[in-house]
PDB file of C-alpha atoms in Angstrom:
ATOM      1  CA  UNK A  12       6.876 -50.122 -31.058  1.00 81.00           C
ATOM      2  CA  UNK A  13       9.980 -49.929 -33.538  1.00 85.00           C
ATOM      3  CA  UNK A  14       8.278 -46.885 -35.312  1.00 81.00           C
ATOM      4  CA  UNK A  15       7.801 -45.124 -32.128  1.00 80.00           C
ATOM      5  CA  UNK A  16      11.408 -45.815 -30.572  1.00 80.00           C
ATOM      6  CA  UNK A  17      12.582 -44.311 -34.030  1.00 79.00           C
ATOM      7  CA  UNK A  18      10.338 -41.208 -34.136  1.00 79.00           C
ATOM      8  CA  UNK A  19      11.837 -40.760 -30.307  1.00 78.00           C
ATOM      9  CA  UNK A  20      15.453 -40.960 -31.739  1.00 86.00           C
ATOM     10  CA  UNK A  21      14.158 -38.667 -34.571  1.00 81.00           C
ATOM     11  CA  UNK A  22      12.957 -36.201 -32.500  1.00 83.00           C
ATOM     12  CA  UNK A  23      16.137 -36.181 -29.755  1.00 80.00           C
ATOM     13  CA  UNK A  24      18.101 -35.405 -32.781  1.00 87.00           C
ATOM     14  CA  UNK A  25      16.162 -32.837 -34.406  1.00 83.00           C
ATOM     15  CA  UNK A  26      16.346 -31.071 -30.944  1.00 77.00           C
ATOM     16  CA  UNK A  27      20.066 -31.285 -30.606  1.00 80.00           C
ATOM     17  CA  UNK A  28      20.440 -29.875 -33.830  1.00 84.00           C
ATOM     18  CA  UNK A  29      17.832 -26.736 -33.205  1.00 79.00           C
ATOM     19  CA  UNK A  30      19.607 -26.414 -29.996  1.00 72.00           C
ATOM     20  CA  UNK A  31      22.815 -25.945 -31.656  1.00 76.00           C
ATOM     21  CA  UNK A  32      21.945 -23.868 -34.334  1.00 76.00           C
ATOM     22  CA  UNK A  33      20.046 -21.151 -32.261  1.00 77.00           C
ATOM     23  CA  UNK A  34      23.279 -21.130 -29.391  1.00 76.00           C
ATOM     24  CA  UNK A  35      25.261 -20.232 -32.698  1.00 75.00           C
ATOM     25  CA  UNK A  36      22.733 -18.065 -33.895  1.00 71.00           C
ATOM     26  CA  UNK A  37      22.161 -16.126 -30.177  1.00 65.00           C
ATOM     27  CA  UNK A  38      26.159 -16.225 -29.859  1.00 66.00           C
ATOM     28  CA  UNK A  39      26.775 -14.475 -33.674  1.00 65.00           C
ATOM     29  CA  UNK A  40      23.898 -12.002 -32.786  1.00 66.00           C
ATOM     30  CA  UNK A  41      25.459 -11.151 -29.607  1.00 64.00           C
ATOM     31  CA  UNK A  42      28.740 -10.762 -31.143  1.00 74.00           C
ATOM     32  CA  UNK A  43      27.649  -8.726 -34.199  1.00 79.00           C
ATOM     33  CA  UNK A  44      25.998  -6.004 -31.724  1.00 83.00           C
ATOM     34  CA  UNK A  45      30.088  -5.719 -30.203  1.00 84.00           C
ATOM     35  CA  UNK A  46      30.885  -5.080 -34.003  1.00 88.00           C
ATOM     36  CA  UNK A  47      28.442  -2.584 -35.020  1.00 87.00           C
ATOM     37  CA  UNK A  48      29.524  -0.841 -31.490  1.00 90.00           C
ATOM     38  CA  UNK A  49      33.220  -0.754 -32.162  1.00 92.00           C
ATOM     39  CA  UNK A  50      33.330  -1.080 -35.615  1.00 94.00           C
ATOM     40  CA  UNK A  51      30.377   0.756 -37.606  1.00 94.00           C
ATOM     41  CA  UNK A  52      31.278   4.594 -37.057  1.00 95.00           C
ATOM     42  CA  UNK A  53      35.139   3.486 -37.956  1.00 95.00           C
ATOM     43  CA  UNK A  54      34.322   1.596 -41.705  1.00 95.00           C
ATOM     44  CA  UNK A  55      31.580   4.066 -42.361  1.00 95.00           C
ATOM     45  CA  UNK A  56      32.691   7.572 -41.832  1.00 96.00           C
ATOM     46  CA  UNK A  57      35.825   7.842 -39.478  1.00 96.00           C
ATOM     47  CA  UNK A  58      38.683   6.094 -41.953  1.00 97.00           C
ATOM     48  CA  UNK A  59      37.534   7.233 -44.881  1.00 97.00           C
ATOM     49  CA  UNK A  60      37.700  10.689 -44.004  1.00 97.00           C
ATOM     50  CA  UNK A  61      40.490  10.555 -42.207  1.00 96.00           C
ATOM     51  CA  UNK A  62      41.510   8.619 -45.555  1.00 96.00           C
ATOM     52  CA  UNK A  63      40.873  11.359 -47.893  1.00 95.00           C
ATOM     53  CA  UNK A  64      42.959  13.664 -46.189  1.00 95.00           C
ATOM     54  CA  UNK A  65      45.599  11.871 -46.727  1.00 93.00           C
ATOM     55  CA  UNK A  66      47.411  13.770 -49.847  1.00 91.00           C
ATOM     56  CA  UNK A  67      50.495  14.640 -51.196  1.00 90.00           C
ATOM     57  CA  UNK A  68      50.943  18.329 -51.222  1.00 87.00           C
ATOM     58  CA  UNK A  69      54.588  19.796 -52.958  1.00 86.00           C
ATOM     59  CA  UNK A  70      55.647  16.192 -53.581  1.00 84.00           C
ATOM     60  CA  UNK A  71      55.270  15.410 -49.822  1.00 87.00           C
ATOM     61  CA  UNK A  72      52.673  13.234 -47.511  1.00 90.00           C
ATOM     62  CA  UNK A  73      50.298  15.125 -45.458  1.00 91.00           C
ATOM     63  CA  UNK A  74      47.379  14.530 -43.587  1.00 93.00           C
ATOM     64  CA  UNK A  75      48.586  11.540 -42.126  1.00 94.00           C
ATOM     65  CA  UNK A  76      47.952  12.483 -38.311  1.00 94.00           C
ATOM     66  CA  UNK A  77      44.305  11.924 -38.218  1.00 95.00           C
ATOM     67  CA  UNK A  78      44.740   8.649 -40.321  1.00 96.00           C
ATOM     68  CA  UNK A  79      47.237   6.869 -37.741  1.00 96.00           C
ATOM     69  CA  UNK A  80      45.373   8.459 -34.514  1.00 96.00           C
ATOM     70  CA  UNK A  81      41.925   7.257 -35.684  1.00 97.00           C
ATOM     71  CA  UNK A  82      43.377   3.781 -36.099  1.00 97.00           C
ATOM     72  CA  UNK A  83      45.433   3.781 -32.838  1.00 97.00           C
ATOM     73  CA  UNK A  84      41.828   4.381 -31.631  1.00 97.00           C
ATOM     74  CA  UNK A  85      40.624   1.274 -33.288  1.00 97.00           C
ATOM     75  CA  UNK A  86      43.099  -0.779 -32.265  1.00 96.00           C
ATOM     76  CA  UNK A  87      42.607   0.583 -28.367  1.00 96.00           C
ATOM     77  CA  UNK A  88      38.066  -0.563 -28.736  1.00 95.00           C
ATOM     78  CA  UNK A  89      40.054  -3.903 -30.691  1.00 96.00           C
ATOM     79  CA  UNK A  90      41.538  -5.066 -27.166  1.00 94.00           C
ATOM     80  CA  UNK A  91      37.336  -7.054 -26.376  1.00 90.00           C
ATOM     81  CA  UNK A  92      38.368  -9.249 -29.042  1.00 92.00           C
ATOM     82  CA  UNK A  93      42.043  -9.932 -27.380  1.00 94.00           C
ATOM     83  CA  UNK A  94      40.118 -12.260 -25.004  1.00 92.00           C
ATOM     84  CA  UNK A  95      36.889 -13.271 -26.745  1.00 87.00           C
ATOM     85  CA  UNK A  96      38.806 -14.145 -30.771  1.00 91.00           C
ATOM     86  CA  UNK A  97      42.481 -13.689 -30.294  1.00 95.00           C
ATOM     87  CA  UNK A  98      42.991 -15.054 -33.641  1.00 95.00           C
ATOM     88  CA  UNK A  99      41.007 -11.930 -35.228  1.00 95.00           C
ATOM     89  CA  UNK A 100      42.441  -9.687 -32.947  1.00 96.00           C
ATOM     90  CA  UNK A 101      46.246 -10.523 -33.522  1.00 97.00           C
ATOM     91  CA  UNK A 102      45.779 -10.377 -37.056  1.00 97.00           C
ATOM     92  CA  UNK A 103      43.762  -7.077 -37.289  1.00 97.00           C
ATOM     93  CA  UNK A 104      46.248  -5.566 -34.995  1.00 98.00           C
ATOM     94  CA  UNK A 105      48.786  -6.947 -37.575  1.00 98.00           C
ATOM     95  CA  UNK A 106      46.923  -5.135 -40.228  1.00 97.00           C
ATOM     96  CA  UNK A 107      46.473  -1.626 -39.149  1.00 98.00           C
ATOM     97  CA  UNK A 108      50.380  -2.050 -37.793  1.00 97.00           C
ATOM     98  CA  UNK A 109      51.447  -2.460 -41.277  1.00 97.00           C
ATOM     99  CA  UNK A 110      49.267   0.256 -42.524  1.00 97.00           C
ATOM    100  CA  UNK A 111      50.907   2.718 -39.815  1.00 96.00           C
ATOM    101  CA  UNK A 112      54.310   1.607 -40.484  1.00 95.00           C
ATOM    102  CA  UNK A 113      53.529   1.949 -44.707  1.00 94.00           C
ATOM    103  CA  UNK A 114      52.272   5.918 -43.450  1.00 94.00           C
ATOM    104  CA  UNK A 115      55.272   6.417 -40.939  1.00 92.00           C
ATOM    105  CA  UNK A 116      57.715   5.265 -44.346  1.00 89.00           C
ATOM    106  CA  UNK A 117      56.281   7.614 -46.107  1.00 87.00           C
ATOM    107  CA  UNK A 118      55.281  10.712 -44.063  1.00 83.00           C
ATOM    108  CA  UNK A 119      58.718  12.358 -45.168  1.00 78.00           C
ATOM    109  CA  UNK A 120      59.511  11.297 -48.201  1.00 76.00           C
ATOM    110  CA  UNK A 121      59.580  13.067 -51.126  1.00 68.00           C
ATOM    111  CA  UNK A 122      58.017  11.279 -54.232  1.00 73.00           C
ATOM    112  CA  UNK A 123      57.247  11.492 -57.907  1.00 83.00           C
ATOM    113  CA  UNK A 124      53.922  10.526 -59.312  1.00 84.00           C
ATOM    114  CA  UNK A 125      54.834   7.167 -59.848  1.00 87.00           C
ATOM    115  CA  UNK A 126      55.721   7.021 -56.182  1.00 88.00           C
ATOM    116  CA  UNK A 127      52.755   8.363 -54.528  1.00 90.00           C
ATOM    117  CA  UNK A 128      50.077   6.305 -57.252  1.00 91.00           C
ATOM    118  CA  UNK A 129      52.136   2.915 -55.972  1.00 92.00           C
ATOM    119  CA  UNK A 130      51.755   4.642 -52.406  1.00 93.00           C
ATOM    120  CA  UNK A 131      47.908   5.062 -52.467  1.00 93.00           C
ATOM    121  CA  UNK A 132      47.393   1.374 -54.044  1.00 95.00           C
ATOM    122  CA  UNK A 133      49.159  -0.151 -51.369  1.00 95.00           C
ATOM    123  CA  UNK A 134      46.958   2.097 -48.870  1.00 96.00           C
ATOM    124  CA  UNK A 135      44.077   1.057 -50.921  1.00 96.00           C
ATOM    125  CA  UNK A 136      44.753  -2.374 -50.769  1.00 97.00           C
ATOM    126  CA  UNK A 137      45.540  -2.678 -47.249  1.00 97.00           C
ATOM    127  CA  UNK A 138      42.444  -0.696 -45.605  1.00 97.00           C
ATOM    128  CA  UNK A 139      40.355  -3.117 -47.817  1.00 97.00           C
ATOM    129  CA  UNK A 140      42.548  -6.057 -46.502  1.00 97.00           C
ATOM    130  CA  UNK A 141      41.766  -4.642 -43.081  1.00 97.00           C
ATOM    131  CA  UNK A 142      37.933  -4.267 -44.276  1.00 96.00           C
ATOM    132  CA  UNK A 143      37.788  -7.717 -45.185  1.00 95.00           C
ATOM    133  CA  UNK A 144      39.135  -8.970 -41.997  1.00 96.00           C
ATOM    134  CA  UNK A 145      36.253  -7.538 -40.131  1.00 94.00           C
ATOM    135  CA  UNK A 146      33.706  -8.102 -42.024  1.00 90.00           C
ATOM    136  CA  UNK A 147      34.378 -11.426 -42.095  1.00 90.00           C
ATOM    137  CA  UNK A 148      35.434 -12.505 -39.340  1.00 87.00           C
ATOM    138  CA  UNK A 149      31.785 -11.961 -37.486  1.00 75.00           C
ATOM    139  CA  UNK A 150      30.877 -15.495 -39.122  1.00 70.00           C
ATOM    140  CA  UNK A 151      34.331 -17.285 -39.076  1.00 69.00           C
ATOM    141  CA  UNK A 152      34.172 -19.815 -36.183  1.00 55.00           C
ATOM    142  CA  UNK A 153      38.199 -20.521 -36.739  1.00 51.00           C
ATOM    143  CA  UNK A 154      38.642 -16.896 -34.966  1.00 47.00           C
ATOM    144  CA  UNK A 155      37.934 -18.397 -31.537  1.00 53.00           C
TER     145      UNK A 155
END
């Protein structure tokens, strides 16, 4: 009678836990088809070549405009996550900010070679900051 009591426990537990795992599991599915929707076309082929057209011609940034339209656009299919992970959104919006602000600094300056290689780490560095962010915030649970 003890035995079977236990198994009963046993198996309410084991159920709970399934339960739980496959909500998470149906709720990160859901989510990652919002990603691939807003997100795929913009990491794949949109930034980086609006990225690569970003040059410095005469000592002088050009190219920029596609660069800060395409991730005004981003930030405009961002605003679902607003409501659903405002965490992720305020900080992604944070992110490309700082990237258009680090363009707007420099779209007419004049700069040296020294300038523009520090100019397209930082770049660099802060799309695959911004990368990084989405990528992994699809599994981050904090994000809520």
């Amino acid at each position: 009678m003890i035995v079977d009591v236990l198994a009963l426990i046993a198996s309410f537990i084991t159920l709970l836990i399934t339960f739980s795992h496959e909500k998470k599991l149906n709720s990160i599915n859901l989510l990652s088809d919002f990603y691939l929707d807003i997100y795929k076309d913009f990491l794949v082929d949109t930034l980086p070549e609006a990225r690569e057209r970003l040059q410095f011609i005469n000592n002088k940034l050009t190219g920029q405009t596609q660069l800060i339209n395409e991730l005004g656009k981003m930030k405009r299919k961002s605003m679902f996550f607003r409501y659903t992970k405002p965490v992720f959104y305020k900080k992604l919006k944070k992110e490309i900010d700082n990237l258009e602000q680090t363009i707007a600094d420099n779209c007419n300056r004049i700069s040296d070679s020294d300038d523009q290689e520090k100019f397209n780490k930082e770049i660099t560095d802060k799309l695959t900051s911004m990368y990084d962010l989405i990528c992994n915030s699809l599994t981050d649970n904090s994000n809520k």
